[in-house]
PDB file of C-alpha atoms in Angstrom:
ATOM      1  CA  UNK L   7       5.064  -2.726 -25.011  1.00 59.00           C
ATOM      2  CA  UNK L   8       5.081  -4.393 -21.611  1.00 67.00           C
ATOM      3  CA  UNK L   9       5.188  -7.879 -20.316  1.00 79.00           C
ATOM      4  CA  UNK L  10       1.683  -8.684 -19.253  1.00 81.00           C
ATOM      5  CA  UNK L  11       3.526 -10.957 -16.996  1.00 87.00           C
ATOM      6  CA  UNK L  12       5.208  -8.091 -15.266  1.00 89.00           C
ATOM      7  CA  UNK L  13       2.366  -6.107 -15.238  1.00 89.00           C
ATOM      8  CA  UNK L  14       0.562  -9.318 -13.740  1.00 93.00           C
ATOM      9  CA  UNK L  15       3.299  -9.643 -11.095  1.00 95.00           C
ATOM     10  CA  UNK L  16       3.246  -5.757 -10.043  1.00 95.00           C
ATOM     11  CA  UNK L  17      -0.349  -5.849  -9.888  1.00 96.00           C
ATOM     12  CA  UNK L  18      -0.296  -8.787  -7.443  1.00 97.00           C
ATOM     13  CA  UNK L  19       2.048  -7.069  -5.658  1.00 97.00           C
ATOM     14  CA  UNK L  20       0.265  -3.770  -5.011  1.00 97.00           C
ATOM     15  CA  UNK L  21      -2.833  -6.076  -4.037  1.00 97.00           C
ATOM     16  CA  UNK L  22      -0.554  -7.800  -1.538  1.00 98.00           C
ATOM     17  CA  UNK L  23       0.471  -4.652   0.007  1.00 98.00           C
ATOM     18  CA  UNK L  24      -2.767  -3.437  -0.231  1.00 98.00           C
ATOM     19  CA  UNK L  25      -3.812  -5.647   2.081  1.00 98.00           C
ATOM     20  CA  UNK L  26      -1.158  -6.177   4.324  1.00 98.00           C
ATOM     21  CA  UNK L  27      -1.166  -2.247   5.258  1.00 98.00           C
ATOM     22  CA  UNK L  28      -4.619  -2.185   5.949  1.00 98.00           C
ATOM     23  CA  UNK L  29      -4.639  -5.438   8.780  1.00 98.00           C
ATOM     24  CA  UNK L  30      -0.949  -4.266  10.364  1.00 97.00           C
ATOM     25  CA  UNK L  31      -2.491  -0.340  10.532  1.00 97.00           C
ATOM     26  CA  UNK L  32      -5.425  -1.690  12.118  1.00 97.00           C
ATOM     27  CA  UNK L  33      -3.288  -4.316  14.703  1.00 97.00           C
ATOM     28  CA  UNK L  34      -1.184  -1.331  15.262  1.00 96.00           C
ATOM     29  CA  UNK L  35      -4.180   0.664  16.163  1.00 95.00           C
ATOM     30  CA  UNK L  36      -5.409  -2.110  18.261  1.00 96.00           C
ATOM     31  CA  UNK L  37      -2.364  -2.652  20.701  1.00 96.00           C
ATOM     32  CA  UNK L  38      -2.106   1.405  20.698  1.00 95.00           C
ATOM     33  CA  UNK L  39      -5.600   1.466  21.967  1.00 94.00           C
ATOM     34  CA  UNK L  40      -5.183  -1.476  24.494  1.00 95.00           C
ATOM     35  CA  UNK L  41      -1.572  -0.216  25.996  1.00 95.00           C
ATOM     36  CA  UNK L  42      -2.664   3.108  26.015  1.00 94.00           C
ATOM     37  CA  UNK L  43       0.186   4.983  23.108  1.00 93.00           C
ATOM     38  CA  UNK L  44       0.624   8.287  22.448  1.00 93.00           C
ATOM     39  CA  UNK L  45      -1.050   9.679  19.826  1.00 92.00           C
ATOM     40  CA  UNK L  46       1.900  10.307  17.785  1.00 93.00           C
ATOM     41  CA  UNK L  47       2.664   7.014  17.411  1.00 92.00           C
ATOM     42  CA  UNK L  48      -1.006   6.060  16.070  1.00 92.00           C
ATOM     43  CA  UNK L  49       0.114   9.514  13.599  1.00 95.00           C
ATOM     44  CA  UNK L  50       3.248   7.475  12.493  1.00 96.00           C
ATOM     45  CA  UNK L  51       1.437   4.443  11.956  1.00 96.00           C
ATOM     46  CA  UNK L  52      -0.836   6.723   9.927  1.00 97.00           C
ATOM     47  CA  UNK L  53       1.867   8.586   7.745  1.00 98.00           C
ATOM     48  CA  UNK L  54       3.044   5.154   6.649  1.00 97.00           C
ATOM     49  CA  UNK L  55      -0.199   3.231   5.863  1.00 98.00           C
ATOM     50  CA  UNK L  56      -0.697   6.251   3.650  1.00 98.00           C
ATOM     51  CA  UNK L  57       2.752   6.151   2.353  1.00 98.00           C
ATOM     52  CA  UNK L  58       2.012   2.724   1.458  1.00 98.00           C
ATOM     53  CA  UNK L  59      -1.117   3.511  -0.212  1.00 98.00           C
ATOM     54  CA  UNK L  60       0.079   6.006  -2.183  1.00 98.00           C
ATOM     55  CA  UNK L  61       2.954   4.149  -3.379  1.00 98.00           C
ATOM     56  CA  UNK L  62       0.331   1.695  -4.523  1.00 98.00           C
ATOM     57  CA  UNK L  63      -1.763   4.432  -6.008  1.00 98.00           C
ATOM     58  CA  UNK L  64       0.973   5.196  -8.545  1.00 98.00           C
ATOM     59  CA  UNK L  65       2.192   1.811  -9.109  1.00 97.00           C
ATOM     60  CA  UNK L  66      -1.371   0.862 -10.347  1.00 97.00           C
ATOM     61  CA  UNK L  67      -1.592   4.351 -12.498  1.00 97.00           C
ATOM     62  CA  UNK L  68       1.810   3.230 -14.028  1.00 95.00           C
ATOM     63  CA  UNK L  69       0.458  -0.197 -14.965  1.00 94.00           C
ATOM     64  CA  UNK L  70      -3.210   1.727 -16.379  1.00 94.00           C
ATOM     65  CA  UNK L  71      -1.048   3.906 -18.416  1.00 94.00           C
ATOM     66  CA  UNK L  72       0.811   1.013 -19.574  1.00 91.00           C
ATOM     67  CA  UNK L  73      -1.694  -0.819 -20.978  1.00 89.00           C
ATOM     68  CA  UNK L  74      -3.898   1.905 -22.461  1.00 88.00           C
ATOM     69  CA  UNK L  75      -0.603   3.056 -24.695  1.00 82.00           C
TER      70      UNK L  75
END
């Protein structure tokens, strides 16, 4: 069985990247918009917000299956 502690800390860590994708994806959209990028970089900022989500996505499923063994 699993340290809830670890679980705890991996949890808090998937909340605090969370988070910290969604406000730097949306500052990077910002100065894109207001200096006038490309659209392929607002696509790269794209592919890795959802990089980061989806790492975060199966770090959460991890900890779900986890605890429900």
């Amino acid at each position: 069985m699993a340290d809830p502690r670890q679980d705890t800390r991996q949890m808090r860590l998937v909340a605090i990247v969370i988070a910290a994708t969604m406000l730097i994806w949306l500052a990077i959209q910002a100065i894109g918009l207001e200096y006038g990028w490309a659209a392929r970089w607002a696509f790269l900022a794209d592919l890795a917000a959802i990089g980061a989500f989806v790492w975060s996505l199966i770090v959460t499923w991890r900890i779900w299956r986890r605890r429900n063994a």
